[in-house]
Amino acid sequence: MPTTCALCRRVIPDEEIDDPQAVQQHHLRPEERATSPAVTVCRPCHDQIHAVFTNAELRADYDTIETLRDADRLQAYLEWIRGTDKLDINVTTSDRVREQRG
């Protein structure tokens, strides 16, 4: 049965998932895994979420898939990723996030 990424909504056929990490669970409230709801996302989306948001931002403002999908910081990425079938991309953590993680 194919998997659909909750963020980009790309459908990933099972036969294309040769890497067990190609599809991952994203906890909507990081660092609260025991009580956090989780959504299934493709690895590129999961990497991108954590590259542009700190865990504090995710908990405070982006703790639903809808708020993530509507986030200005993800719009260009979502437009791009929806046009590709890549399951492995290079993601660079933003300077703003890197500074806040200190």
PDB file of C-alpha atoms in Angstrom:
ATOM      1  CA  MET A   1       0.000   0.000   0.000  1.00  0.00           C
ATOM      2  CA  PRO A   2       1.509   3.363  -0.951  1.00  0.00           C
ATOM      3  CA  THR A   3       2.401   5.947   1.669  1.00  0.00           C
ATOM      4  CA  THR A   4       1.312   9.564   1.404  1.00  0.00           C
ATOM      5  CA  CYS A   5       3.473  12.237   3.006  1.00  0.00           C
ATOM      6  CA  ALA A   6       1.294  14.292   5.332  1.00  0.00           C
ATOM      7  CA  LEU A   7       3.196  17.485   4.496  1.00  0.00           C
ATOM      8  CA  CYS A   8       3.870  17.523   0.757  1.00  0.00           C
ATOM      9  CA  ARG A   9       1.116  14.991  -0.017  1.00  0.00           C
ATOM     10  CA  ARG A  10       3.292  13.074  -2.461  1.00  0.00           C
ATOM     11  CA  VAL A  11       2.284   9.437  -2.842  1.00  0.00           C
ATOM     12  CA  ILE A  12       5.252   7.113  -2.410  1.00  0.00           C
ATOM     13  CA  PRO A  13       4.672   3.629  -3.829  1.00  0.00           C
ATOM     14  CA  ASP A  14       5.962   0.839  -1.593  1.00  0.00           C
ATOM     15  CA  GLU A  15       8.226  -0.481  -4.339  1.00  0.00           C
ATOM     16  CA  GLU A  16      10.109   2.856  -4.277  1.00  0.00           C
ATOM     17  CA  ILE A  17      10.777   2.609  -0.551  1.00  0.00           C
ATOM     18  CA  ASP A  18      13.958   0.544  -0.517  1.00  0.00           C
ATOM     19  CA  ASP A  19      15.367   2.555   2.401  1.00  0.00           C
ATOM     20  CA  PRO A  20      13.543   2.064   5.738  1.00  0.00           C
ATOM     21  CA  GLN A  21      14.181   5.742   6.570  1.00  0.00           C
ATOM     22  CA  ALA A  22      12.544   7.077   3.392  1.00  0.00           C
ATOM     23  CA  VAL A  23       9.296   7.521   5.336  1.00  0.00           C
ATOM     24  CA  GLN A  24       9.452   8.770   8.926  1.00  0.00           C
ATOM     25  CA  GLN A  25       7.277   9.779  11.838  1.00  0.00           C
ATOM     26  CA  HIS A  26       7.354  13.475  12.756  1.00  0.00           C
ATOM     27  CA  HIS A  27       6.280  14.248  16.304  1.00  0.00           C
ATOM     28  CA  LEU A  28       4.266  17.439  16.132  1.00  0.00           C
ATOM     29  CA  ARG A  29       5.484  18.494  19.578  1.00  0.00           C
ATOM     30  CA  PRO A  30       9.194  17.670  19.608  1.00  0.00           C
ATOM     31  CA  GLU A  31      10.724  16.623  22.900  1.00  0.00           C
ATOM     32  CA  GLU A  32       7.262  15.498  24.078  1.00  0.00           C
ATOM     33  CA  ARG A  33       7.259  12.165  22.230  1.00  0.00           C
ATOM     34  CA  ALA A  34       5.299  10.291  24.888  1.00  0.00           C
ATOM     35  CA  THR A  35       2.267  12.534  24.422  1.00  0.00           C
ATOM     36  CA  SER A  36       2.861  14.072  20.990  1.00  0.00           C
ATOM     37  CA  PRO A  37       0.719  13.154  18.016  1.00  0.00           C
ATOM     38  CA  ALA A  38       2.820  12.042  15.060  1.00  0.00           C
ATOM     39  CA  VAL A  39       2.359  12.219  11.300  1.00  0.00           C
ATOM     40  CA  THR A  40       3.974  10.216   8.507  1.00  0.00           C
ATOM     41  CA  VAL A  41       6.243  12.309   6.303  1.00  0.00           C
ATOM     42  CA  CYS A  42       8.849  11.581   3.674  1.00  0.00           C
ATOM     43  CA  ARG A  43      12.469  12.021   4.754  1.00  0.00           C
ATOM     44  CA  PRO A  44      13.000  15.224   2.714  1.00  0.00           C
ATOM     45  CA  CYS A  45      10.025  16.878   4.410  1.00  0.00           C
ATOM     46  CA  HIS A  46      11.123  15.744   7.862  1.00  0.00           C
ATOM     47  CA  ASP A  47      14.630  17.061   7.265  1.00  0.00           C
ATOM     48  CA  GLN A  48      13.282  20.360   5.918  1.00  0.00           C
ATOM     49  CA  ILE A  49      10.964  20.873   8.909  1.00  0.00           C
ATOM     50  CA  HIS A  50      13.875  20.543  11.327  1.00  0.00           C
ATOM     51  CA  ALA A  51      16.131  22.681   9.136  1.00  0.00           C
ATOM     52  CA  VAL A  52      13.875  25.737   9.204  1.00  0.00           C
ATOM     53  CA  PHE A  53      12.203  25.524  12.635  1.00  0.00           C
ATOM     54  CA  THR A  54      13.576  25.102  16.119  1.00  0.00           C
ATOM     55  CA  ASN A  55      11.860  22.601  18.396  1.00  0.00           C
ATOM     56  CA  ALA A  56      10.534  25.521  20.445  1.00  0.00           C
ATOM     57  CA  GLU A  57       8.943  27.052  17.328  1.00  0.00           C
ATOM     58  CA  LEU A  58       7.445  23.708  16.361  1.00  0.00           C
ATOM     59  CA  ARG A  59       5.889  23.248  19.809  1.00  0.00           C
ATOM     60  CA  ALA A  60       4.618  26.828  20.059  1.00  0.00           C
ATOM     61  CA  ASP A  61       3.399  27.626  16.556  1.00  0.00           C
ATOM     62  CA  TYR A  62       3.608  24.639  14.219  1.00  0.00           C
ATOM     63  CA  ASP A  63       2.171  21.705  16.154  1.00  0.00           C
ATOM     64  CA  THR A  64      -0.325  20.626  13.492  1.00  0.00           C
ATOM     65  CA  ILE A  65       0.258  19.451   9.954  1.00  0.00           C
ATOM     66  CA  GLU A  66      -1.994  22.285   8.729  1.00  0.00           C
ATOM     67  CA  THR A  67       0.113  25.020  10.347  1.00  0.00           C
ATOM     68  CA  LEU A  68       3.263  23.425   8.940  1.00  0.00           C
ATOM     69  CA  ARG A  69       1.733  23.165   5.478  1.00  0.00           C
ATOM     70  CA  ASP A  70       0.712  26.846   5.629  1.00  0.00           C
ATOM     71  CA  ALA A  71       4.038  28.130   7.022  1.00  0.00           C
ATOM     72  CA  ASP A  72       5.614  30.811   4.840  1.00  0.00           C
ATOM     73  CA  ARG A  73       9.075  29.292   5.384  1.00  0.00           C
ATOM     74  CA  LEU A  74       7.987  26.049   3.720  1.00  0.00           C
ATOM     75  CA  GLN A  75       6.086  27.376   0.702  1.00  0.00           C
ATOM     76  CA  ALA A  76       8.958  27.457  -1.813  1.00  0.00           C
ATOM     77  CA  TYR A  77      10.194  24.062  -0.614  1.00  0.00           C
ATOM     78  CA  LEU A  78       6.716  22.484  -0.882  1.00  0.00           C
ATOM     79  CA  GLU A  79       6.228  23.873  -4.379  1.00  0.00           C
ATOM     80  CA  TRP A  80       9.578  22.369  -5.409  1.00  0.00           C
ATOM     81  CA  ILE A  81       9.290  18.967  -3.681  1.00  0.00           C
ATOM     82  CA  ARG A  82       5.826  18.307  -5.102  1.00  0.00           C
ATOM     83  CA  GLY A  83       7.388  18.339  -8.564  1.00  0.00           C
ATOM     84  CA  THR A  84      10.001  15.680  -7.854  1.00  0.00           C
ATOM     85  CA  ASP A  85      10.080  12.052  -6.822  1.00  0.00           C
ATOM     86  CA  LYS A  86      13.291  12.398  -4.803  1.00  0.00           C
ATOM     87  CA  LEU A  87      13.370  10.709  -1.407  1.00  0.00           C
ATOM     88  CA  ASP A  88      16.875  11.839  -0.505  1.00  0.00           C
ATOM     89  CA  ILE A  89      17.954  15.479  -0.725  1.00  0.00           C
ATOM     90  CA  ASN A  90      20.607  17.685   0.830  1.00  0.00           C
ATOM     91  CA  VAL A  91      19.107  19.966   3.431  1.00  0.00           C
ATOM     92  CA  THR A  92      20.984  22.801   5.094  1.00  0.00           C
ATOM     93  CA  THR A  93      19.901  24.091   8.477  1.00  0.00           C
ATOM     94  CA  SER A  94      19.075  27.781   8.275  1.00  0.00           C
ATOM     95  CA  ASP A  95      21.456  30.217   9.953  1.00  0.00           C
ATOM     96  CA  ARG A  96      18.584  31.494  12.098  1.00  0.00           C
ATOM     97  CA  VAL A  97      17.843  28.005  13.429  1.00  0.00           C
ATOM     98  CA  ARG A  98      21.535  27.218  13.887  1.00  0.00           C
ATOM     99  CA  GLU A  99      21.995  30.406  15.945  1.00  0.00           C
ATOM    100  CA  GLN A 100      18.971  29.698  18.142  1.00  0.00           C
ATOM    101  CA  ARG A 101      20.157  26.156  18.808  1.00  0.00           C
ATOM    102  CA  GLY A 102      23.480  27.726  19.762  1.00  0.00           C
TER     103      GLY A 102
END
